[in-house]
PDB file of C-alpha atoms in Angstrom:
ATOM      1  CA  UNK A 289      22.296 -31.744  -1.698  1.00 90.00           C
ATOM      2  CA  UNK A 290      20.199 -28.782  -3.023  1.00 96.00           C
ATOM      3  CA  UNK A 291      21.655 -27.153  -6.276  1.00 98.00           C
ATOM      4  CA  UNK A 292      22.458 -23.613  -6.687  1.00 98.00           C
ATOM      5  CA  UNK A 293      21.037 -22.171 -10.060  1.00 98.00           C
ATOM      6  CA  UNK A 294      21.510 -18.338 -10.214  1.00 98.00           C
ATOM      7  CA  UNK A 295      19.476 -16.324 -12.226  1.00 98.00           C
ATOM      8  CA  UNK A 296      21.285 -13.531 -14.198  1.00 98.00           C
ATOM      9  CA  UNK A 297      18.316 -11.421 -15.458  1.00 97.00           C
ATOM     10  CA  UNK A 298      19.589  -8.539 -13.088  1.00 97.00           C
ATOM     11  CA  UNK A 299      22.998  -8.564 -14.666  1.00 98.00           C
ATOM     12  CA  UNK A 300      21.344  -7.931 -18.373  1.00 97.00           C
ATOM     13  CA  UNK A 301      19.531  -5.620 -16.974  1.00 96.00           C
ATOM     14  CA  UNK A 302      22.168  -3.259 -15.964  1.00 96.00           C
ATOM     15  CA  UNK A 303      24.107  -3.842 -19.113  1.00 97.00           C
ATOM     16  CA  UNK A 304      20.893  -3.033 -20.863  1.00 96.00           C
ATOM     17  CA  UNK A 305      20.473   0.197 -18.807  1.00 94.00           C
ATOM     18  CA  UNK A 306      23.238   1.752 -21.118  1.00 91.00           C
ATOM     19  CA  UNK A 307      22.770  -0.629 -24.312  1.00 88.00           C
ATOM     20  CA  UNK A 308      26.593  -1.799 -24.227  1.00 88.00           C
ATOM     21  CA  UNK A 309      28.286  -5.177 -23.079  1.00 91.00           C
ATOM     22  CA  UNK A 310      28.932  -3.854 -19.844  1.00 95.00           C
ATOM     23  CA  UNK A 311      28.597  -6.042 -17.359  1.00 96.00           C
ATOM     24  CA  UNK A 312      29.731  -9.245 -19.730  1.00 97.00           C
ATOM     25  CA  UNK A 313      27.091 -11.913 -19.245  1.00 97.00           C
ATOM     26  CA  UNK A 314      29.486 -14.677 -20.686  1.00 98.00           C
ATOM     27  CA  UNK A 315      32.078 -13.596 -18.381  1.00 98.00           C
ATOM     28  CA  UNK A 316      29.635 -13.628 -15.678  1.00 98.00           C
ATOM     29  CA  UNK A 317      28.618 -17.104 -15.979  1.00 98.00           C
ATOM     30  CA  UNK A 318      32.075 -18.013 -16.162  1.00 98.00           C
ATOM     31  CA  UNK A 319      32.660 -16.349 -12.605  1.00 98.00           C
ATOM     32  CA  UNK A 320      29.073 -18.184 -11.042  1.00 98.00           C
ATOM     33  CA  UNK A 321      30.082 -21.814 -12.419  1.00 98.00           C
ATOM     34  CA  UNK A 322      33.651 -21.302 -11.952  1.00 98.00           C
ATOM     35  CA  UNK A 323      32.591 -20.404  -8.182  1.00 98.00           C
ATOM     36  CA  UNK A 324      30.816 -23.390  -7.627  1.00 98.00           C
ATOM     37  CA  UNK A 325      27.087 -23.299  -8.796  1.00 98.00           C
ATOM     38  CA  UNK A 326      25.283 -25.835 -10.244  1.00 98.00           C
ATOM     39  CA  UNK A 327      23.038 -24.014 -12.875  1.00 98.00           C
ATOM     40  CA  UNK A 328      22.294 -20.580 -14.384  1.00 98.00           C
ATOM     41  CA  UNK A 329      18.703 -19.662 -15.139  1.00 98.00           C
ATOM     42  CA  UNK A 330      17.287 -17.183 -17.500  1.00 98.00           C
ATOM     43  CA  UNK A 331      13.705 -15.834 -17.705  1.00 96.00           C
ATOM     44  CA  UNK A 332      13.555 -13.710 -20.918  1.00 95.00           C
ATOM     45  CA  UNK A 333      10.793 -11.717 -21.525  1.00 93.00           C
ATOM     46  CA  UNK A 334       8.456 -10.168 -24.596  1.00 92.00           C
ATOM     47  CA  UNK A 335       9.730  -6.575 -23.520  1.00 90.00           C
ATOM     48  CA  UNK A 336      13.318  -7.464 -23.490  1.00 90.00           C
ATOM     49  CA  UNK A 337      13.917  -5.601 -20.494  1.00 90.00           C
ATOM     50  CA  UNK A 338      17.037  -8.019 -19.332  1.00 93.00           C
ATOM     51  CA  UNK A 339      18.192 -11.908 -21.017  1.00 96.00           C
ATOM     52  CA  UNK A 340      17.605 -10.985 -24.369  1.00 96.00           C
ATOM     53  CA  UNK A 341      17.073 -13.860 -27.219  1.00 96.00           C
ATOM     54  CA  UNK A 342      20.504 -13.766 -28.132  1.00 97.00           C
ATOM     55  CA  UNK A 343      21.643 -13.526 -25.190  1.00 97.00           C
ATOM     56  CA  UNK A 344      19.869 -17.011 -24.559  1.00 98.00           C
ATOM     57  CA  UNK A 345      21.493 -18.375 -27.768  1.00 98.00           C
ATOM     58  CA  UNK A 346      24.855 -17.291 -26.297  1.00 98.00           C
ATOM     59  CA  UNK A 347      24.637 -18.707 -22.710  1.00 98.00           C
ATOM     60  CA  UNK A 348      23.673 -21.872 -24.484  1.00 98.00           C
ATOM     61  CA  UNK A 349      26.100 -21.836 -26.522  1.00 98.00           C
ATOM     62  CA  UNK A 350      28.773 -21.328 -24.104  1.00 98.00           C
ATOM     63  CA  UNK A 351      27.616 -24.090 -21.621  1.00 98.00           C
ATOM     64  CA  UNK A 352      27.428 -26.832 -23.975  1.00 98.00           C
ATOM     65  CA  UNK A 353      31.131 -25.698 -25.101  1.00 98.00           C
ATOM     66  CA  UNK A 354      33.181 -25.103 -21.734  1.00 98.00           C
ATOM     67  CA  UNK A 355      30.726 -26.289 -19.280  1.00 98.00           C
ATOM     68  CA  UNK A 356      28.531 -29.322 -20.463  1.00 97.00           C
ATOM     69  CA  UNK A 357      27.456 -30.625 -17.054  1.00 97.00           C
ATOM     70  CA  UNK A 358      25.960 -27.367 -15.730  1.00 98.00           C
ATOM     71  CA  UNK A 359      22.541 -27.070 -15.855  1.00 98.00           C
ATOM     72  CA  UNK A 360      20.649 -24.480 -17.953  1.00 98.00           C
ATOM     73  CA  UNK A 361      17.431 -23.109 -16.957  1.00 98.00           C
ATOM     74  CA  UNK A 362      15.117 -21.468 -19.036  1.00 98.00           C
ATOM     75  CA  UNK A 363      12.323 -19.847 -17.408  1.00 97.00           C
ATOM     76  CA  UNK A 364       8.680 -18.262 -18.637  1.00 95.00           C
ATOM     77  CA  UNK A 365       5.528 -18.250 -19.967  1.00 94.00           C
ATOM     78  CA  UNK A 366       4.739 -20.927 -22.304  1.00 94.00           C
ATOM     79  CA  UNK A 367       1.597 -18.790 -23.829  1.00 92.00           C
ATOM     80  CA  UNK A 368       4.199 -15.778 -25.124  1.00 90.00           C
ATOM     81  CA  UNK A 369       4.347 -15.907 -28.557  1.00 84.00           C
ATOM     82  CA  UNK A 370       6.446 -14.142 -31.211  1.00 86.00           C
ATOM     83  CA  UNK A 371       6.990 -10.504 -31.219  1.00 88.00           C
ATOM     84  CA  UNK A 372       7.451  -7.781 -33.572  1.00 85.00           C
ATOM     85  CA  UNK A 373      10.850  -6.327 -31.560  1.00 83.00           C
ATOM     86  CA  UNK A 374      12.805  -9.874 -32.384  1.00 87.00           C
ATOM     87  CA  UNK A 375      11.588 -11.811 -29.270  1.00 92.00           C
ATOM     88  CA  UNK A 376      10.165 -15.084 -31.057  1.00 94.00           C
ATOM     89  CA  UNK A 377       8.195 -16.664 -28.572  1.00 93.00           C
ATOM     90  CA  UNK A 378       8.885 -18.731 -25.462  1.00 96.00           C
ATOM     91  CA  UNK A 379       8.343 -21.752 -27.860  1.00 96.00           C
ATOM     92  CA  UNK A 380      11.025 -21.063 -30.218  1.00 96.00           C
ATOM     93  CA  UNK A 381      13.571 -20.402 -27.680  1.00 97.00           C
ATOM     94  CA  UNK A 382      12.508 -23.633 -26.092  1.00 98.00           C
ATOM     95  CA  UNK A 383      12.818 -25.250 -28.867  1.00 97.00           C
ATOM     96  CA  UNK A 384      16.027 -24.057 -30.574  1.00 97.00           C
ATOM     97  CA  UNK A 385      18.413 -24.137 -27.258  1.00 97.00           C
ATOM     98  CA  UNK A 386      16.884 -27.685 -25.979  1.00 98.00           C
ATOM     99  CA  UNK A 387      18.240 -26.317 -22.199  1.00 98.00           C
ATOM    100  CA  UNK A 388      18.233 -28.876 -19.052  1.00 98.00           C
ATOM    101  CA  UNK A 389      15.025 -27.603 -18.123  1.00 98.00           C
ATOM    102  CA  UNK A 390      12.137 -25.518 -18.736  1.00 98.00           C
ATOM    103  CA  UNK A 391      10.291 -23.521 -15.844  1.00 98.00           C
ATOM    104  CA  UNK A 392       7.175 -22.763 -16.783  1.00 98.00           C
ATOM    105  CA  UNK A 393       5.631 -19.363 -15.241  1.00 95.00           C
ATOM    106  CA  UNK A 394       2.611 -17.393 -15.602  1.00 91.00           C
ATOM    107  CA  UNK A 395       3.320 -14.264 -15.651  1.00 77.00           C
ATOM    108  CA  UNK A 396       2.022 -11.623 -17.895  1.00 64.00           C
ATOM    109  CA  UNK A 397       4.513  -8.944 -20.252  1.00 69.00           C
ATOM    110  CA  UNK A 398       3.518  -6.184 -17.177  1.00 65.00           C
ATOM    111  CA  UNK A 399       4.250  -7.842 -14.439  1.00 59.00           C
ATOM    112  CA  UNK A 400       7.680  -6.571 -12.336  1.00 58.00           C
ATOM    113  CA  UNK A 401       8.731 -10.104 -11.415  1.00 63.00           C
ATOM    114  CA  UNK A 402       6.600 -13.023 -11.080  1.00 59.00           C
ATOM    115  CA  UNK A 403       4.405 -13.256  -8.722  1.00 61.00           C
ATOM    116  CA  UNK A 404       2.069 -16.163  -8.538  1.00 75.00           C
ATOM    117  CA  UNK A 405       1.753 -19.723  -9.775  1.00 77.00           C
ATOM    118  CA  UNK A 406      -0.500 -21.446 -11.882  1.00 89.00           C
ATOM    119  CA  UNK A 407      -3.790 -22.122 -11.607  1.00 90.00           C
ATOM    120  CA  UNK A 408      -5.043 -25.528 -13.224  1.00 92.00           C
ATOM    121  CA  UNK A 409      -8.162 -25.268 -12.206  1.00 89.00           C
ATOM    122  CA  UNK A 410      -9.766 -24.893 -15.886  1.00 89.00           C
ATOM    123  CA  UNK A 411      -9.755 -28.072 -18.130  1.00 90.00           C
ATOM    124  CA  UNK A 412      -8.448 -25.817 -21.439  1.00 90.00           C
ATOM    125  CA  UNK A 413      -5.863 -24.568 -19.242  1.00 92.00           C
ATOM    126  CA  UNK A 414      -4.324 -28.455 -17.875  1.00 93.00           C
ATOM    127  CA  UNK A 415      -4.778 -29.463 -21.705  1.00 94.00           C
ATOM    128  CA  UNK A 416      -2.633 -26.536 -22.932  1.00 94.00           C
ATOM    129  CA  UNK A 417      -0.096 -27.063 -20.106  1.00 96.00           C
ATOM    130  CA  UNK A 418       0.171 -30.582 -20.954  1.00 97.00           C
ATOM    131  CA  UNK A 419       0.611 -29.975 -24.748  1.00 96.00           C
ATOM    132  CA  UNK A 420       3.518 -27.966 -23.969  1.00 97.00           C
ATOM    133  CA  UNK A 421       4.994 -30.580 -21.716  1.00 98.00           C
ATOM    134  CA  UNK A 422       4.424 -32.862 -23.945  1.00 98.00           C
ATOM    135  CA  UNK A 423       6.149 -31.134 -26.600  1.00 97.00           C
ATOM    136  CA  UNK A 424       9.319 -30.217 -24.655  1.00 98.00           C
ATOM    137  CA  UNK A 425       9.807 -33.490 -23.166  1.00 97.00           C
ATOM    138  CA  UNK A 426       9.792 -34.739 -26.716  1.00 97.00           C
ATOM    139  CA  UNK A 427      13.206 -31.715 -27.344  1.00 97.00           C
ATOM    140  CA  UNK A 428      14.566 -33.968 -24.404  1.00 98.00           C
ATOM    141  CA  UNK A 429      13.951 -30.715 -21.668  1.00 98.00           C
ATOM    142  CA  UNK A 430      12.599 -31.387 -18.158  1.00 98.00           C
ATOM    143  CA  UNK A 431       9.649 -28.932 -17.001  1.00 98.00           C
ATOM    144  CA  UNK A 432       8.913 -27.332 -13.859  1.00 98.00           C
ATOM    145  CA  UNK A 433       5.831 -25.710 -13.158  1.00 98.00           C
ATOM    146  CA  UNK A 434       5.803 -22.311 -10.910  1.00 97.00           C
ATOM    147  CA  UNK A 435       3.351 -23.328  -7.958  1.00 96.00           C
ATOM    148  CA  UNK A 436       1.578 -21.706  -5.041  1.00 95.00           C
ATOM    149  CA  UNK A 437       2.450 -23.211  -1.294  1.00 95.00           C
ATOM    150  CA  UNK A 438      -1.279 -21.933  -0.035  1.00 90.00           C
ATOM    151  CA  UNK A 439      -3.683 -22.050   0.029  1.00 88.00           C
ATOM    152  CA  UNK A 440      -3.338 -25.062   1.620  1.00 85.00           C
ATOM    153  CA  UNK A 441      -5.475 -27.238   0.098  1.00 87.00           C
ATOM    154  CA  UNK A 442      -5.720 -25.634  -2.507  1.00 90.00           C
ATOM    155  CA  UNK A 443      -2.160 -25.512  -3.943  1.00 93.00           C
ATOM    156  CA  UNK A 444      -1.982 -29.530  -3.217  1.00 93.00           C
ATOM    157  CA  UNK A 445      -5.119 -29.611  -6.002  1.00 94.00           C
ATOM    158  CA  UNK A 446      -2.997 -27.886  -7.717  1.00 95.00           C
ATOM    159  CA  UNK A 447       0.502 -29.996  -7.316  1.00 95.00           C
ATOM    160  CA  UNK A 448      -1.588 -33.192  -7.956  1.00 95.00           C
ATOM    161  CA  UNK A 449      -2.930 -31.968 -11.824  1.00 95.00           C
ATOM    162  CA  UNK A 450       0.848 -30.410 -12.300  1.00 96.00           C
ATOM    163  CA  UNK A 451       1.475 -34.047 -12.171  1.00 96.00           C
ATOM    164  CA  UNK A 452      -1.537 -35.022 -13.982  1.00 94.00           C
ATOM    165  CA  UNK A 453       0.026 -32.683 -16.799  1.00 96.00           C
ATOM    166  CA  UNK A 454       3.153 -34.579 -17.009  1.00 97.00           C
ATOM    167  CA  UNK A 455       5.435 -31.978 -15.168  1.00 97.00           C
ATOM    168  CA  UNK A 456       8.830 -33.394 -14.139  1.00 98.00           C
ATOM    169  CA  UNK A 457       8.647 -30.570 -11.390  1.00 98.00           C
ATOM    170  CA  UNK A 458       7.036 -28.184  -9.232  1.00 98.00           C
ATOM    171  CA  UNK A 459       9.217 -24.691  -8.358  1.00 97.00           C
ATOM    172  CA  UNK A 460       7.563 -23.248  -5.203  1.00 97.00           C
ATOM    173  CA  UNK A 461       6.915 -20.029  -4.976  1.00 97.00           C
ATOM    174  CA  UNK A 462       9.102 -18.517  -2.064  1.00 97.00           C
ATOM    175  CA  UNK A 463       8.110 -14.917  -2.000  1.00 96.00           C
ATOM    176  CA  UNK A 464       5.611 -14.898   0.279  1.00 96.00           C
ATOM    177  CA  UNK A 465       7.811 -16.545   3.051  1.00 97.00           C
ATOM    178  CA  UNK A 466      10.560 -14.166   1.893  1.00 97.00           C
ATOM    179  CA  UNK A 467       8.157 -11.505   2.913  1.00 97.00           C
ATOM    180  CA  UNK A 468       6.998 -12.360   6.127  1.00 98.00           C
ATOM    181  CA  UNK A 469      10.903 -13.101   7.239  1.00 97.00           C
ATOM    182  CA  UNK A 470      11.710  -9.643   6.489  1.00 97.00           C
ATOM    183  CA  UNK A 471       8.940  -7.995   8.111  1.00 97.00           C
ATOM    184  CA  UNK A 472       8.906 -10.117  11.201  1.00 98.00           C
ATOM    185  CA  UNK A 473      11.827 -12.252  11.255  1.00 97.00           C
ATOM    186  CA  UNK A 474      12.627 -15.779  11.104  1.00 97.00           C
ATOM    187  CA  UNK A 475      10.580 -16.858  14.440  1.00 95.00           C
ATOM    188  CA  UNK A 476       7.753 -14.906  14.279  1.00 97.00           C
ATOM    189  CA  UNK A 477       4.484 -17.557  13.941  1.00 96.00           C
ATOM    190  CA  UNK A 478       3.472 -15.978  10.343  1.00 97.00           C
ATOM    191  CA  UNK A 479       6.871 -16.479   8.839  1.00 96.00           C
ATOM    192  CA  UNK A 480       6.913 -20.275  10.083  1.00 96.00           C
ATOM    193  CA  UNK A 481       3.245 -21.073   8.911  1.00 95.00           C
ATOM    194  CA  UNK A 482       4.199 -19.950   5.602  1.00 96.00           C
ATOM    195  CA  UNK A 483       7.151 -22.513   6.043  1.00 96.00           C
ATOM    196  CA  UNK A 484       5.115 -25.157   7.149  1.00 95.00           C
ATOM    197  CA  UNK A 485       2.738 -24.155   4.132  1.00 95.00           C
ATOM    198  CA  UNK A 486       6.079 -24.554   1.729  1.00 96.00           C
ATOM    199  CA  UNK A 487       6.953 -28.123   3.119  1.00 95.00           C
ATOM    200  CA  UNK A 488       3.828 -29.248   3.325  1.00 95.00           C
ATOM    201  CA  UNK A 489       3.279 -28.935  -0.405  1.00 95.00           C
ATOM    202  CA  UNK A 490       7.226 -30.092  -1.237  1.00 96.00           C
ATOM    203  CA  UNK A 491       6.140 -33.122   0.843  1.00 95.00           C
ATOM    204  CA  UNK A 492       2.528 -33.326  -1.321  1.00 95.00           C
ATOM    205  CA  UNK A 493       4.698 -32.783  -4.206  1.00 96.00           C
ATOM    206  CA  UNK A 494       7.469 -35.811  -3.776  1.00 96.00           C
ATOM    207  CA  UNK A 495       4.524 -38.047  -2.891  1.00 95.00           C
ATOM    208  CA  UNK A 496       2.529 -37.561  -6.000  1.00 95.00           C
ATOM    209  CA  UNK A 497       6.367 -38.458  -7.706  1.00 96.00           C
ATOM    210  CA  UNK A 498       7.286 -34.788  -8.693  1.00 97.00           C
ATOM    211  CA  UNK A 499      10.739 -33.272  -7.617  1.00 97.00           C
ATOM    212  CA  UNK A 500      10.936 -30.182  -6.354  1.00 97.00           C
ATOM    213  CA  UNK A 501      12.254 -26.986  -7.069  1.00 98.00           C
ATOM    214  CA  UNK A 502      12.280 -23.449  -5.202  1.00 98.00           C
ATOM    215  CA  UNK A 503      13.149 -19.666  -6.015  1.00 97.00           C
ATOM    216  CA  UNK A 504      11.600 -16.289  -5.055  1.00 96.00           C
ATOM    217  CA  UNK A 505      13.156 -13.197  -2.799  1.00 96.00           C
ATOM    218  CA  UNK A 506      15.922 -16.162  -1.281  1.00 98.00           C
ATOM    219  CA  UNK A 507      18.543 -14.591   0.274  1.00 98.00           C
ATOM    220  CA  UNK A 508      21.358 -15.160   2.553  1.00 98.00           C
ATOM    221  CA  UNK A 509      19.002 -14.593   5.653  1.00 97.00           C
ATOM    222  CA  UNK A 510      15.845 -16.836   4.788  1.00 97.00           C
ATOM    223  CA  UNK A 511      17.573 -19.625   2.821  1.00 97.00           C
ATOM    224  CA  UNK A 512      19.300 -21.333   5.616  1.00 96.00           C
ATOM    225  CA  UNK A 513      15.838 -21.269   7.502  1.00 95.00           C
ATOM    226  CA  UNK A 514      13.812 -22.754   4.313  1.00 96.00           C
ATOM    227  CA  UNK A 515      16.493 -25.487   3.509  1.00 95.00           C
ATOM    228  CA  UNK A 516      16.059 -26.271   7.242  1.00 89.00           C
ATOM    229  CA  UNK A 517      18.888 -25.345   9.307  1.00 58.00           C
ATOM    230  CA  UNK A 518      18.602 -21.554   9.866  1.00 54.00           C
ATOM    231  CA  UNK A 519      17.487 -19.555  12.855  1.00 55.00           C
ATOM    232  CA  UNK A 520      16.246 -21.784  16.024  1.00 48.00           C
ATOM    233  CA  UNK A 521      12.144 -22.126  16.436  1.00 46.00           C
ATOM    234  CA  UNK A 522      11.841 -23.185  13.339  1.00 49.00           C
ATOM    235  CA  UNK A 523      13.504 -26.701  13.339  1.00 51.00           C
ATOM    236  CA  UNK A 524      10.392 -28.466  14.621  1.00 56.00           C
ATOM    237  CA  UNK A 525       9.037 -27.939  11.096  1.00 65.00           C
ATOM    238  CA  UNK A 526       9.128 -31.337   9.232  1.00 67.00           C
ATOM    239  CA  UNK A 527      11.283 -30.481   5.816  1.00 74.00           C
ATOM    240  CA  UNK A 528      11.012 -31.904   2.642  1.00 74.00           C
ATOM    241  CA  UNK A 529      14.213 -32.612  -0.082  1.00 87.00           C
ATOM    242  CA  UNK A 530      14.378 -29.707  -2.087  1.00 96.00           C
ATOM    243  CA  UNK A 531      16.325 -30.558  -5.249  1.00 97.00           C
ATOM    244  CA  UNK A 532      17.177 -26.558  -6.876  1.00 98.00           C
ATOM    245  CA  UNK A 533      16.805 -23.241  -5.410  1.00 98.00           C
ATOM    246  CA  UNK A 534      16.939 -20.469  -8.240  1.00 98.00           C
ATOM    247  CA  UNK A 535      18.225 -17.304  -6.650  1.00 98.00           C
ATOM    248  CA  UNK A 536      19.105 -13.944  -8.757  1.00 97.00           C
ATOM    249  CA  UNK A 537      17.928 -10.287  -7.382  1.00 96.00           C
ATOM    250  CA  UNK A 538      19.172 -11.195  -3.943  1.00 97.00           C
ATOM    251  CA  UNK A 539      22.654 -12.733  -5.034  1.00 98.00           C
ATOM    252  CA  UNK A 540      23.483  -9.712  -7.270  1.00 98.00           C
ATOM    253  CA  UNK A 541      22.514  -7.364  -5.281  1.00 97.00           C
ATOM    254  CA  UNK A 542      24.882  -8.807  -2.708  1.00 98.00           C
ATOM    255  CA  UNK A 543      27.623  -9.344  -5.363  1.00 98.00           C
ATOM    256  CA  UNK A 544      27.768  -5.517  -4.916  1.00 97.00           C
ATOM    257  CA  UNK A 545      29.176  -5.788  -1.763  1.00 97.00           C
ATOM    258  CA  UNK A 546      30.847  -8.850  -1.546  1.00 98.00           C
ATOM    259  CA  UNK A 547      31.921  -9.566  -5.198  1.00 98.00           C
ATOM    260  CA  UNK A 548      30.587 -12.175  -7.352  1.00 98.00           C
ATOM    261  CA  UNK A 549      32.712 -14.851  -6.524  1.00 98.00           C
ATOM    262  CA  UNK A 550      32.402 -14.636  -2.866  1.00 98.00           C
ATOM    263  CA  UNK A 551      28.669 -14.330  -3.024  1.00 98.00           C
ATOM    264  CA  UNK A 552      27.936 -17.732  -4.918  1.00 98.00           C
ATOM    265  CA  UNK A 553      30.964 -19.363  -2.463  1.00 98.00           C
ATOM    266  CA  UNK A 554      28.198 -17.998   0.400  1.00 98.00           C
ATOM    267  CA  UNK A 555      25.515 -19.042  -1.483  1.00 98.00           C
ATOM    268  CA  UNK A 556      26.895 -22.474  -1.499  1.00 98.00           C
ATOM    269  CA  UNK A 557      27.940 -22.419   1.782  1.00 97.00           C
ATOM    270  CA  UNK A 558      24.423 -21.232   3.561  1.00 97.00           C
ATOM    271  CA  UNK A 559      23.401 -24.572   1.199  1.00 96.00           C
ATOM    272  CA  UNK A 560      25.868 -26.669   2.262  1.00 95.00           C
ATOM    273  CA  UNK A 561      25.721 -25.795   6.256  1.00 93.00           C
ATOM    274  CA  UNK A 562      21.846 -26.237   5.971  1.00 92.00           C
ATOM    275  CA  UNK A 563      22.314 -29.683   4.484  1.00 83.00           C
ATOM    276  CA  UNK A 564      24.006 -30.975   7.204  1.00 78.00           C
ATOM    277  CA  UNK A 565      21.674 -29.458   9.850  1.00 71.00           C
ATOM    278  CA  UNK A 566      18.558 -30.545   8.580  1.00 61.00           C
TER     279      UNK A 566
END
């Protein structure tokens, strides 16, 4: 069944709005694991607007104490080097936490959230992806590399030389279906050929022998639709094993109303009942 890995960028980020230790992110992961989920994911950033270094050092720390089979997730840009405010480059953090897995993204330090996958399209730019893979699969860390859905063709190019590269995995990039479901709902014929688009390339994906990942703007409304057993008019689409969703603005925001606790147990659940539907 599909893991749960929630991201907890959103919680630093609040504690970070008043520079205190309110919310606790260590008592925070406590609550998502204890609640069920399979992973927590971090994405720190240059800026240090959210998961700061030490708060990666921390989280690390405290999973390979009290929780050694969850999974940690590390995600960013592989190209972000050190920094003069204390951040010391993607690399180092890679290297000196040795998490589960690595999700490589390429985002740049202005960007909101990220919003597009990678390109491999230029032969400098598959050689430095695959350096990097092949340095962090030599830590022992699985990679994932953030991908596109369409275009169609396209983003299977693009799947095939993320293999090529030596990623373990592809994450697709869910926003855009995200999008489209809350503009026009679940049924309308955009939202479900940018389904088809996201299944067609997890389908590309496992055949060229790469697992796949997922995580963008998943919520309780879309995710029992892209696992494959949500609204009706879509079931016709033929699905494809995904192995992690990675879900964080939508979960906390929810948290708000239902409590953090709760919200992973529906998390889980939405999981769980799409599972057996598909």
């Amino acid at each position: 069944m599909t893991m749960l890995s929630v991201n907890i960028n959103k919680i630093a980020w609040l504690r970070n709005a008043r520079n205190g230790e309110r919310p606790n992110l260590a008592q925070a992961v406590r609550v998502i694991v204890e609640a069920g989920a399979q992973g927590i994911t971090v994405h720190p950033r240059p800026d240090r607007r959210h998961i700061r270094p030490e708060d990666v050092y921390e989280i690390a720390s405290l999973l390979a104490s009290e929780y050694p089979g969850i999974e940690f997730n590390i995600e960013g840009n592989p190209a972000a080097g050190a920094r003069a405010d204390g951040y010391p480059g993607f690399d180092a953090l890679i290297e000196a936490v040795r998490p589960q897995q690595a999700t490589l993204v390429p985002d740049s330090e202005d960007q909101i959230t990220s919003d597009h996958g990678f390109d491999l399209s230029s032969p400098a730019e598959i050689r430095s992806i695959g350096d990097t893979i092949a340095r962090y699969r030599a830590l022992g860390v699985r990679t994932s590399l953030f991908m596109d859905a369409e275009p169609a063709g396209l983003a299977q190019t693009r799947i095939t030389r993320a293999k090529e590269c030596g990623a373990d995995r592809i994450e697709l990039h869910t926003g855009p279906f995200a999008e489209l479901a809350r503009k026009h709902g679940l049924k309308h014929p955009a939202t479900r050929s940018a389904l088809r688009s996201l299944h067609d390339a997890a389908r590309h994906a496992a055949s060229s022998g790469l697992a796949v990942n997922a995580g963008h703007d998943l919520d309780l409304f879309n995710l029992g639709a892209f696992l494959g057993g949500g609204e009706q008019g879509t079931e016709e689409i033929d699905r494809s094993p995904i192995a992690e969703v990675s879900i964080g603005h939508a979960l906390i925001a929810d948290a708000l109303d239902f409590g953090l606790e709760k919200t992973v147990g529906k998390y889980l659940a939405c999981i769980a009942s799409a599972s057996k539907a598909s």
